[in-house]
CSV table of C-alpha atoms in Angstrom, one decimal:
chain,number,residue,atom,x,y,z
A,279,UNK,CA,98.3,42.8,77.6
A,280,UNK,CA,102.1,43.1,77.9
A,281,UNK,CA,102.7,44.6,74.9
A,282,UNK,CA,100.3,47.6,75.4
A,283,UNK,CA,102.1,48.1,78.9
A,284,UNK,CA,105.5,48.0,77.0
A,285,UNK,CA,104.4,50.6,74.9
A,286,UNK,CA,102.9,52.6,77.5
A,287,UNK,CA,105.7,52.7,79.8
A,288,UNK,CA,108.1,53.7,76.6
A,289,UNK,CA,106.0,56.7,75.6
A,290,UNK,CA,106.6,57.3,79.5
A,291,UNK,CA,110.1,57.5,79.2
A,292,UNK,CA,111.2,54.5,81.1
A,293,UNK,CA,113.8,53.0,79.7
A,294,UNK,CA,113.2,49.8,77.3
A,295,UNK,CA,114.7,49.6,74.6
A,296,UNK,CA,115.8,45.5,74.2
A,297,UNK,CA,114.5,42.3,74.8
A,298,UNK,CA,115.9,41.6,78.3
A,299,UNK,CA,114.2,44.8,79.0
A,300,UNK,CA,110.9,43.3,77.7
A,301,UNK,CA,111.6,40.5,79.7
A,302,UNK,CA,111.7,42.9,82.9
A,303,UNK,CA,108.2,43.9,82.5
A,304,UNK,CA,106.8,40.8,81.5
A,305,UNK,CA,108.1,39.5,84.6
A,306,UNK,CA,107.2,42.4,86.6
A,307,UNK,CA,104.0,42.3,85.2
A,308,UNK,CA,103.4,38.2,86.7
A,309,UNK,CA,105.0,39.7,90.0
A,310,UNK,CA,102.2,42.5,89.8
A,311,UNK,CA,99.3,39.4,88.8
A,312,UNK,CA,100.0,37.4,91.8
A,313,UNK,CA,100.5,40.5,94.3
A,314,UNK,CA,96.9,42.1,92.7
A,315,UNK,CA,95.4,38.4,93.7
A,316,UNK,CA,96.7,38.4,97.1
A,317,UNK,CA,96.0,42.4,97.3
A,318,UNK,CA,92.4,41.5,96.2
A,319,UNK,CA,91.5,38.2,98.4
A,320,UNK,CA,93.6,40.0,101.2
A,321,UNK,CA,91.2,42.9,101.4
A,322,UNK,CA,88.5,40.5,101.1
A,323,UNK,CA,89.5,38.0,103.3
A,324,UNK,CA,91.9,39.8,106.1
A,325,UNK,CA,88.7,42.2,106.8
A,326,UNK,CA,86.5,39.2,107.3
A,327,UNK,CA,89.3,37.4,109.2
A,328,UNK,CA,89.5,40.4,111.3
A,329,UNK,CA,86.3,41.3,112.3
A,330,UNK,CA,85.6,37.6,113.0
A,331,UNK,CA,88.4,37.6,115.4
A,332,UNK,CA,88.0,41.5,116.8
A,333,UNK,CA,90.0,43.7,118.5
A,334,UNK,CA,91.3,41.4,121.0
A,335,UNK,CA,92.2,38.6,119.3
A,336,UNK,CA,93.4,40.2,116.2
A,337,UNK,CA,95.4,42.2,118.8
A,338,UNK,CA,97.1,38.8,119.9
A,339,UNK,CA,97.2,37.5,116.7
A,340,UNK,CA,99.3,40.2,115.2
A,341,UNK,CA,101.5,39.7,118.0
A,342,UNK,CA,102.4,36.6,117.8
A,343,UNK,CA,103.6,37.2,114.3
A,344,UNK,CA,105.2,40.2,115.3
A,345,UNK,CA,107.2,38.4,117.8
A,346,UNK,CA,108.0,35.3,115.4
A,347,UNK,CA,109.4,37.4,112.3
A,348,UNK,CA,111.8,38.3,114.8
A,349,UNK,CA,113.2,34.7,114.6
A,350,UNK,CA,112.4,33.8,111.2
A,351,UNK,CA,113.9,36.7,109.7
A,352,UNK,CA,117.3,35.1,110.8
A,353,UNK,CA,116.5,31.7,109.3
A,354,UNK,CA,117.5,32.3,105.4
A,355,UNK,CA,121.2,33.3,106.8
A,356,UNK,CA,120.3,36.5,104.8
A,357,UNK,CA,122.1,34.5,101.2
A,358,UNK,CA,118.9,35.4,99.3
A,359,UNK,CA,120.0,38.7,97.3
A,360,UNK,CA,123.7,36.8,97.7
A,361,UNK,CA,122.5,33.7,95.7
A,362,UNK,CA,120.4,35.8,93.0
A,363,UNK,CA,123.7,37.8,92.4
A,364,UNK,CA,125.7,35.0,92.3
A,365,UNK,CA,123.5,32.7,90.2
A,366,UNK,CA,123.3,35.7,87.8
A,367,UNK,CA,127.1,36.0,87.4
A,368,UNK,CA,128.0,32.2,87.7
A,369,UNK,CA,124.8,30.2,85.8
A,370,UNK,CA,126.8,27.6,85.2
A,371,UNK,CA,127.7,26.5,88.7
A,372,UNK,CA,123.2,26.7,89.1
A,373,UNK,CA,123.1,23.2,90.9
A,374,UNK,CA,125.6,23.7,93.4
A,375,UNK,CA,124.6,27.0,94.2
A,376,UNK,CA,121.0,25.8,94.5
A,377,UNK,CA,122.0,22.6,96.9
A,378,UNK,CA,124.3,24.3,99.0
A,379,UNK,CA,121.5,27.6,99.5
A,380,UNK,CA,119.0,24.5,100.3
A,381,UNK,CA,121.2,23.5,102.9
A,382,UNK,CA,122.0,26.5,104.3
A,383,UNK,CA,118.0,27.9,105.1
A,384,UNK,CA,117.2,24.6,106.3
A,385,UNK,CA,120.1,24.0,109.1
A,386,UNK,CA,119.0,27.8,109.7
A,387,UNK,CA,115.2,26.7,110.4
A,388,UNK,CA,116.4,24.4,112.6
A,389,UNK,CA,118.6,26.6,114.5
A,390,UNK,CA,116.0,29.5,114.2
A,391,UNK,CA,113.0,27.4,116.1
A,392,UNK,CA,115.4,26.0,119.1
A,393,UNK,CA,116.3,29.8,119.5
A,394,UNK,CA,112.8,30.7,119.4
A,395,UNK,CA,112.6,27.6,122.1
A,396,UNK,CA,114.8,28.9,124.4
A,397,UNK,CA,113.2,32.7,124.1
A,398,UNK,CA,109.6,31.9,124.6
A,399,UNK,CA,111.1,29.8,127.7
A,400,UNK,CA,112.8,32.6,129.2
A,401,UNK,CA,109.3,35.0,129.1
A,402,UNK,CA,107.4,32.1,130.0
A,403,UNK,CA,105.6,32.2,127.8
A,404,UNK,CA,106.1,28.3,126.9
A,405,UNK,CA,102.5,26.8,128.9
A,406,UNK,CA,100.8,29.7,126.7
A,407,UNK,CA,98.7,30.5,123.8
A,408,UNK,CA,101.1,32.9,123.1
A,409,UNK,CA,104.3,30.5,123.0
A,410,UNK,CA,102.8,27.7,121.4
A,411,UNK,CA,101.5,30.2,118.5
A,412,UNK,CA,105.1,31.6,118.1
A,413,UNK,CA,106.7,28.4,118.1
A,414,UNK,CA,104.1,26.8,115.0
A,415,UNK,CA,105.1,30.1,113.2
A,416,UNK,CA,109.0,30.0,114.1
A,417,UNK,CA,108.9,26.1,113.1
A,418,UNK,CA,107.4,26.7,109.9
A,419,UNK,CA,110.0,28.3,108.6
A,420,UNK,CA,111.9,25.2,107.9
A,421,UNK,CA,109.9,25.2,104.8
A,422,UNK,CA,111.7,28.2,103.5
A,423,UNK,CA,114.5,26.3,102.1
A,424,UNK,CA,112.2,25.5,99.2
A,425,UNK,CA,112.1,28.9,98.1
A,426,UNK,CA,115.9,28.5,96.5
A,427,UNK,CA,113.7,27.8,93.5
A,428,UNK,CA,111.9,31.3,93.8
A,429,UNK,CA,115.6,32.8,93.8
A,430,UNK,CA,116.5,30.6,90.9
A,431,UNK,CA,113.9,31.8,88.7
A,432,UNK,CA,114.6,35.3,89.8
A,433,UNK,CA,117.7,35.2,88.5
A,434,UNK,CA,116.9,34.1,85.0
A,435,UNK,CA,113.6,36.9,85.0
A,436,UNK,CA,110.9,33.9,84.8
A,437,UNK,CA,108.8,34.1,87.7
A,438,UNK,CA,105.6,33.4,85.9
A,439,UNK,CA,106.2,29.7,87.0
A,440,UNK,CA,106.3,30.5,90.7
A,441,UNK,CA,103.1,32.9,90.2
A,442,UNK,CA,101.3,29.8,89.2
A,443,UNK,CA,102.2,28.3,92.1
A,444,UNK,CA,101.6,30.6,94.7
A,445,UNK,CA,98.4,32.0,93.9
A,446,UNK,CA,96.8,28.6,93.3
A,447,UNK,CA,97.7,28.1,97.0
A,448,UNK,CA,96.8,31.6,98.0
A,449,UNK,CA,93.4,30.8,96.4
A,450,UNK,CA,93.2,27.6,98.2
A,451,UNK,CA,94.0,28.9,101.6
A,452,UNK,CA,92.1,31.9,101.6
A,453,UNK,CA,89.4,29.8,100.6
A,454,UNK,CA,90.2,27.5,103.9
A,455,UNK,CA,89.7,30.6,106.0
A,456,UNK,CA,86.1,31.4,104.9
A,457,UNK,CA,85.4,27.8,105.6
A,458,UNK,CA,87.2,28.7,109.1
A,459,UNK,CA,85.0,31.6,109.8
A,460,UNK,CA,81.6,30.3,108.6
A,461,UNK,CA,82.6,27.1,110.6
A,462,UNK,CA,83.4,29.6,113.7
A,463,UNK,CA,87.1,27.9,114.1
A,464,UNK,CA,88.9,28.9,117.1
A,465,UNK,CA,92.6,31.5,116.6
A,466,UNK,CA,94.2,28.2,116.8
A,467,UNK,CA,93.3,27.0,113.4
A,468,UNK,CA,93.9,30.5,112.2
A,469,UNK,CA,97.7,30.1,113.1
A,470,UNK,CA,97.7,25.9,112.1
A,471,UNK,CA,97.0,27.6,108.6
A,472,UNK,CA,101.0,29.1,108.3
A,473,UNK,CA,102.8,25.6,108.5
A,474,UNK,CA,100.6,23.6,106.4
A,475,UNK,CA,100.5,26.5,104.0
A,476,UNK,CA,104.7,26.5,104.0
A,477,UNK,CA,104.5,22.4,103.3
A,478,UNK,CA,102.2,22.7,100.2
A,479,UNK,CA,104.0,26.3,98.7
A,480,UNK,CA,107.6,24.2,99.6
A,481,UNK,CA,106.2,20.7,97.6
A,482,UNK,CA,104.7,23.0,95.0
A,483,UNK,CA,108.0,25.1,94.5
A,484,UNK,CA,110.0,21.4,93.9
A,485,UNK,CA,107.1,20.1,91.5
A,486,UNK,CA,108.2,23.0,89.2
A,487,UNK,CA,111.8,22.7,89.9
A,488,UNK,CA,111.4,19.1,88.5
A,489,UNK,CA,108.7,19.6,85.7
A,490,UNK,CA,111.6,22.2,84.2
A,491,UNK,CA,114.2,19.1,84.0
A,492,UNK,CA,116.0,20.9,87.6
A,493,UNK,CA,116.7,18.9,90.6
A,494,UNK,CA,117.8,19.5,94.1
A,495,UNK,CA,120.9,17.5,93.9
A,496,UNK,CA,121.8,17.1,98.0
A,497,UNK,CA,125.2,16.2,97.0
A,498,UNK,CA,125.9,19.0,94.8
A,499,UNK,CA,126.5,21.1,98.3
A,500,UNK,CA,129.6,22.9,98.7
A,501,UNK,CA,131.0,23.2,102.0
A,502,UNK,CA,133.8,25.5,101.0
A,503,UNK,CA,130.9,27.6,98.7
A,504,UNK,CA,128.5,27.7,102.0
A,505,UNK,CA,131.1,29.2,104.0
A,506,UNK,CA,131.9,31.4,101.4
A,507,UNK,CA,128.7,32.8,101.5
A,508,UNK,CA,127.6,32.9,105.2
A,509,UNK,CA,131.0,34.7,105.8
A,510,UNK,CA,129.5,37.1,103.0
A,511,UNK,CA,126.2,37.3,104.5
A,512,UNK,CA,126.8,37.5,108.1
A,513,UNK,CA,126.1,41.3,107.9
A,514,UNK,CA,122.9,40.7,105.6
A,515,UNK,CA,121.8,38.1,108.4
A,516,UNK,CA,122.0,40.6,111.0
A,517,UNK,CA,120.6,43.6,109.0
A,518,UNK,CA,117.9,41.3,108.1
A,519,UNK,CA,117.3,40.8,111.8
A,520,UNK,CA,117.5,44.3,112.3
A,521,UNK,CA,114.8,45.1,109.9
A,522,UNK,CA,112.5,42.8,111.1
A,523,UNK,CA,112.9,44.7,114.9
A,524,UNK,CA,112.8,47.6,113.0
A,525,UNK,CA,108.9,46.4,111.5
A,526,UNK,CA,107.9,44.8,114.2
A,527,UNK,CA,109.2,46.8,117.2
A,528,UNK,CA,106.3,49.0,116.8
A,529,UNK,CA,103.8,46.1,118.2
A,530,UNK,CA,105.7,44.4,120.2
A,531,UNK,CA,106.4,47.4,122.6
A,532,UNK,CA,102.5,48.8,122.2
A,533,UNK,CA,101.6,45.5,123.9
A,534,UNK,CA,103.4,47.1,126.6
A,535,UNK,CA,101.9,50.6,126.5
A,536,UNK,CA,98.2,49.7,125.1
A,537,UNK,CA,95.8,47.1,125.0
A,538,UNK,CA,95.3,44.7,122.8
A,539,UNK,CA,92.2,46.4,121.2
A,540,UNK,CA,94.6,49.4,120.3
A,541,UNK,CA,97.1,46.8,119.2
A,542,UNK,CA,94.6,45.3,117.0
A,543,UNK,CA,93.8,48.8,115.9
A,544,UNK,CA,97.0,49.7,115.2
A,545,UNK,CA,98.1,46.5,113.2
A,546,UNK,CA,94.9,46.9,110.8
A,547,UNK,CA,96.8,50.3,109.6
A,548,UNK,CA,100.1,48.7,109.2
A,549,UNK,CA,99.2,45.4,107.3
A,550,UNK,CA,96.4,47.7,104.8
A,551,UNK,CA,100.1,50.1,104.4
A,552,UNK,CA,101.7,47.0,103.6
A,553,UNK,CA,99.8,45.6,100.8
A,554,UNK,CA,101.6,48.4,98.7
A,555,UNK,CA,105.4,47.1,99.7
A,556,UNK,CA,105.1,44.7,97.4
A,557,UNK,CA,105.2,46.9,94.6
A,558,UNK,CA,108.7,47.7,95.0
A,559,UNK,CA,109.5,44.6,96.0
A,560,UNK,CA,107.9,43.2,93.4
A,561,UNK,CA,109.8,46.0,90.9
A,562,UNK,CA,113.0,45.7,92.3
A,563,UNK,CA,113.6,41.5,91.6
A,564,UNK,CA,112.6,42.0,88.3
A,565,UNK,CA,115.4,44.9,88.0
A,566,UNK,CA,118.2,43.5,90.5
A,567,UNK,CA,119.9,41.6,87.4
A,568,UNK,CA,119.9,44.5,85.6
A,569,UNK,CA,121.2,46.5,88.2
A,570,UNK,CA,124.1,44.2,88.3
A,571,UNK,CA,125.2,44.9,85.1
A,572,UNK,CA,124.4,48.7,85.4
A,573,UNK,CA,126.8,49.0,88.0
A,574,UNK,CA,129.7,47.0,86.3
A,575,UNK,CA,129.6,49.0,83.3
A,576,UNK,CA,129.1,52.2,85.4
A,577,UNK,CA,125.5,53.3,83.3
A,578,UNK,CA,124.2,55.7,86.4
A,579,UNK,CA,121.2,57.1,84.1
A,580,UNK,CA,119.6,53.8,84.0
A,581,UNK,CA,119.6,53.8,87.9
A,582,UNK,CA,118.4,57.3,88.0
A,583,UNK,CA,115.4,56.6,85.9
A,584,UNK,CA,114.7,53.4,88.1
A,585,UNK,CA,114.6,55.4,91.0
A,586,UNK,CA,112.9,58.1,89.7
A,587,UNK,CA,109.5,56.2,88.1
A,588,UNK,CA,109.5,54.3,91.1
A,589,UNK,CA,109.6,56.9,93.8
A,590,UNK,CA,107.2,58.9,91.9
A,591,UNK,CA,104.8,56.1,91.2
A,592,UNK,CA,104.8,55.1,94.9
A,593,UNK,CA,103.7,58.9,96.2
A,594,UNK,CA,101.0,58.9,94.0
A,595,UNK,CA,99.6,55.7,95.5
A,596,UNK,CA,100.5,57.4,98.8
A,597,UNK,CA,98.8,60.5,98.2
A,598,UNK,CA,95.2,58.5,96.3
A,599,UNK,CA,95.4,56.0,99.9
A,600,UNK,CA,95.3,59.4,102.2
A,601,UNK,CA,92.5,60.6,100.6
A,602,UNK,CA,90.4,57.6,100.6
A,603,UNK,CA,91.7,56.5,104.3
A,604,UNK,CA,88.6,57.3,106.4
A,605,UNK,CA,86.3,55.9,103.5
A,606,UNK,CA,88.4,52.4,102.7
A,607,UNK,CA,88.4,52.1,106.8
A,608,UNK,CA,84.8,52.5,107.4
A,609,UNK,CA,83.5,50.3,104.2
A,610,UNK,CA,85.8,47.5,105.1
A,611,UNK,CA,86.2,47.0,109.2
A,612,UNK,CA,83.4,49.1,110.5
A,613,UNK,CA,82.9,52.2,113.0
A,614,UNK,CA,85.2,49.9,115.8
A,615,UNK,CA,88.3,50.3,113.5
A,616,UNK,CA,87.7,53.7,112.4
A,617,UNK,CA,91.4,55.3,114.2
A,618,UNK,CA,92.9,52.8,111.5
A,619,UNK,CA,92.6,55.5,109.2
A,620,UNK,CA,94.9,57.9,110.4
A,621,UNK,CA,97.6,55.1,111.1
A,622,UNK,CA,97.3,54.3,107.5
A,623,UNK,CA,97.5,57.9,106.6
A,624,UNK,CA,100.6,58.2,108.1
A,625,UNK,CA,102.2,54.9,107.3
A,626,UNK,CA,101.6,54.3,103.4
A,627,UNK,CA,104.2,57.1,103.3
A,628,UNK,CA,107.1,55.0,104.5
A,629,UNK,CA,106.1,52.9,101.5
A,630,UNK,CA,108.3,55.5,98.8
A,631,UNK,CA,111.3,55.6,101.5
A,632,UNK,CA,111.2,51.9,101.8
A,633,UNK,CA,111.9,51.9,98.3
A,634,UNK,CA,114.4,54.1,99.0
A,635,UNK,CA,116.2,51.6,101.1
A,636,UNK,CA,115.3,48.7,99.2
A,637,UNK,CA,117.5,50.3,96.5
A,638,UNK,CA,120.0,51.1,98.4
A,639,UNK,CA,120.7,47.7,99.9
A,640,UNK,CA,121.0,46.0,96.4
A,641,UNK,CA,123.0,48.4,94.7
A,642,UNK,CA,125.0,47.6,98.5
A,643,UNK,CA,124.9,44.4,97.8
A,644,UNK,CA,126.2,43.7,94.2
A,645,UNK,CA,129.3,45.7,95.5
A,646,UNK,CA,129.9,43.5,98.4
A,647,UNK,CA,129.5,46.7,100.9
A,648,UNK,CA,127.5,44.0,103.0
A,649,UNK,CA,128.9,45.9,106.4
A,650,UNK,CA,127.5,49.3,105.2
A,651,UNK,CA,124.2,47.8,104.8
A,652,UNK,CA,124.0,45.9,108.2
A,653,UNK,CA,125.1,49.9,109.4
A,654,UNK,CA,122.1,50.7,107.8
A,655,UNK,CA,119.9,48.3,109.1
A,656,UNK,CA,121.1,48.5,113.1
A,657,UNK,CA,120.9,52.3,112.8
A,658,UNK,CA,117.1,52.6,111.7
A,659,UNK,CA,116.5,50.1,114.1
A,660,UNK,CA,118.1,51.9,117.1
A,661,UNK,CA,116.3,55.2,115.8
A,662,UNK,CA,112.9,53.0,115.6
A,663,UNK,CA,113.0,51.6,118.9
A,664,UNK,CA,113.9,55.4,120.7
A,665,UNK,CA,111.7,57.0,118.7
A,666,UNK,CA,109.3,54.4,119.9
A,667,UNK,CA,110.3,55.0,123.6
A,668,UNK,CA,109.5,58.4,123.0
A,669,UNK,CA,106.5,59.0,121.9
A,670,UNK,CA,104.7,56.3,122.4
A,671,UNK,CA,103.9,56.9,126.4
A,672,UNK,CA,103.0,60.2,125.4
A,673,UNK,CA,101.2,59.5,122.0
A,674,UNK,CA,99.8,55.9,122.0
A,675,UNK,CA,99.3,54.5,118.6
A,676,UNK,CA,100.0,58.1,116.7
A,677,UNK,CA,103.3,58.0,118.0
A,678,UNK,CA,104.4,54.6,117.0
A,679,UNK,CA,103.2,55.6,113.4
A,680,UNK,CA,105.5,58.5,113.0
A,681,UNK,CA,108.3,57.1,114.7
A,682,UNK,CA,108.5,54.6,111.4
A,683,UNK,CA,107.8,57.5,109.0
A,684,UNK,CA,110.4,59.6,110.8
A,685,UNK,CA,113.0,56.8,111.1
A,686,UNK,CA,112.5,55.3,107.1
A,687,UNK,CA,113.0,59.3,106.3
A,688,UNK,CA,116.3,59.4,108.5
A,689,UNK,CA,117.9,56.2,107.3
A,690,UNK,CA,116.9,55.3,104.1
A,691,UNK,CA,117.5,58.5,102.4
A,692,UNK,CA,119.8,61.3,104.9
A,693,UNK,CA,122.0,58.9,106.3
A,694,UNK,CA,123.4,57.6,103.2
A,695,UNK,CA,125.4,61.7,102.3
A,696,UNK,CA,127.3,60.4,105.8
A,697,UNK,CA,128.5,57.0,105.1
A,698,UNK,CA,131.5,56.9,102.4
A,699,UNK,CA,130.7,53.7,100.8
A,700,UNK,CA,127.1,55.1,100.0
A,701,UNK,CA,127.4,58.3,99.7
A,702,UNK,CA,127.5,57.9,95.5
A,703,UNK,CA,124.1,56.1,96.0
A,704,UNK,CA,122.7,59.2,98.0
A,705,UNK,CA,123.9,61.6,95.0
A,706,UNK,CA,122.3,59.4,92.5
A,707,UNK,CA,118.6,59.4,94.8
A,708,UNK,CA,119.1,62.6,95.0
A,709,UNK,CA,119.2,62.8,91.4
A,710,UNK,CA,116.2,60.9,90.3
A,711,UNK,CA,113.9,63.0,92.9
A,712,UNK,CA,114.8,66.5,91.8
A,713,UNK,CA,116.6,66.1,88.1
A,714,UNK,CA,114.0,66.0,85.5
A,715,UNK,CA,114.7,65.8,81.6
């Protein structure tokens, strides 16, 4: 199956012309398996979920998340794209790079969920639903620190051993929730799903470490190395933060504005937009090592032709999803979530720009201009959260959905021509989207 998509993409023009480029779409292609699975059982079973719960308590339910990836986004110390590069470079030195990134997201968890303490105190919000939901969420990220094996395996373009993993426990969770809703569980055992679900992926993600002769070795850690790379990643940690306001902002302040039946309207929009990121996500960590070498020997047509199949690939999805908005709506939640459609209309086209800024960030990254991209990151954040102000008391939900689209246009492509660290990034976007040969 590989081999025809080889071929396909060659008589494509995309560039593969070696083994190690192979290797990139074999790998993308497991990234793709896994994503397709969740894609699928997520359509199936996030519709059901949602019109089990309704409005109201989908409403609350995406708030709480909301409001917790806020916290957790800070708990991996933002070393992940840090470690890939550096595990890439330096494969001999795997081990201690591996303990001391352990270490590092777990003392993060730790000091991630007594910040989340101290917040959900200060709304009192602590004798509620609400607080005790965020803080299962925010403490379940202490499982994260298993996911130094994910970066690992990144790093060496062999993720079909992960896939295995997590879509054997996608499949058994997802089978959990029909058992939930057919058993008419209550939102609580709903949200008791994420931490279990982090134990078994985290005990899952070590049996494969260990089954490929590779061990956590505690005592490999590196005080001088961690330091090293949380004085490195200090501006990722933060950008990371600000990205997750930047996601999330949206529903956090239309609690304020709206009810939570809008709320719940308007996160059915975002989370069906979202089950397209993960094709550049997915595209970009099988390409990051090749980007690294890209950039040290200077080859900017490789980039351009990245960012050119990419973008382009992602507006065609954008432009099939538009069309079939109203119709995708109504088949899968129903007449009550029907002004979904538009907010998806309007969304899945933050999904190209978000590539935009996805590659931006790494190219950012393997030059060590960490600073520029926690600029970045602060700056669409800020434009979110007044655009936001803005139109949403005017506008409702239709305003919150083009304040992201406006903001992801603003930042992730425009603002790079003004910032003199990636300004040769903007010129070579800017390339790929209007230089054809």
């Amino acid at each position: 199956m590989f081999k025809i998509l080889i071929s396909a993409l060659r008589k494509l023009g995309v560039p593969i012309q070696s083994d190690s480029s192979e290797k990139i779409v074999v790998n993308t292609g497991w990234l793709f398996f896994e994503r397709m699975l969740s894609l699928l059982a997520g359509l199936f079973i996030g519709v059901w979920v949602t019109r089990y719960l309704g409005p109201d308590e989908f409403g609350l339910y995406s708030y709480v998340l909301s409001f917790s990836v806020l916290f957790t986004s800070l708990a991996s110390f933002g070393i992940d794209q840090i470690l890939v590069r550096d595990l890439v470079k330096f494969p001999s030195k795997k081990d201690e790079l591996v303990s001391t990134g352990f270490i590092i997201k777990a003392f993060g968890a730790a000091l991630t969920t007594i910040l989340a303490l101290i917040v959900v105190s200060i709304f009192d919000y602590e004798k509620e639903q609400t607080g005790i939901f965020i803080l299962i969420v925010v403490g379940s990220t202490i499982f994260n620190c298993f996911s130094v094996v994910d970066l690992y395996l990144q790093s060496i373009i062999e993720s079909k051993r992960i896939v295995k993993v997590n879509s054997a426990i996608l499949i058994l969770f997802y089978s959990l929730k029909i058992i939930f809703i057919v058993s008419e569980f209550p939102l609580s055992a709903f949200v008791l799903l994420i931490p279990l679900e982090g134990l078994i992926k985290g005990l899952g993600y070590l049996l494969v470490f260990r089954r490929n002769n590779h061990k956590i070795i505690l005592s490999k850690f590196n005080f001088a190395l961690s330091k090293d790379m949380i004085n490195e990643s200090w501006p990722l940690i933060l950008s990371g933060f600000a990205i997750s306001v930047g996601l999330r902002i949206d529903q956090i302040m239309l609690k304020e504005y709206v009810s939570l039946e809008r709320l719940g309207i308007y996160s059915v929009g975002v989370r069906l937009a979202e089950l397209s990121a993960f094709i550049p996500m997915a595209l970009m960590k099988s390409f990051f090592p090749r980007l690294v070498s890209s950039v040290g020997n200077q080859n900017d047509d490789l980039i351009i032709k990245v960012i050119r199949f990419i973008f382009y690939f992602l507006c065609l999805i954008a432009f099939i999803v538009s069309i079939m908005s109203n119709f995708v709506i109504k088949i899968l939640y129903g007449e009550e979530f029907m002004d979904s459609a538009l907010i998806l209309t309007i969304l899945i086209w933050t999904i190209p720009l978000t590539f935009l800024g996805i590659i931006t960030n790494k190219l950012l990254t393997i030059k060590k201009y960490q600073k520029t991209i926690f600029l970045k990151q602060i700056s669409l954040t800020i434009v979110n959260i007044v655009l936001n102000l803005v139109l949403i008391p005017s506008y409702g939900i239709i305003g919150a959905a083009f304040a992201t689209l406006i903001a992801d246009l603003l930042i992730n492509f425009f603002m790079d021509l003004f910032l003199k660290k990636a300004r040769w990034i903007f010129y070579l976007k800017l390339s790929g989207l209007t230089k054809f040969k």
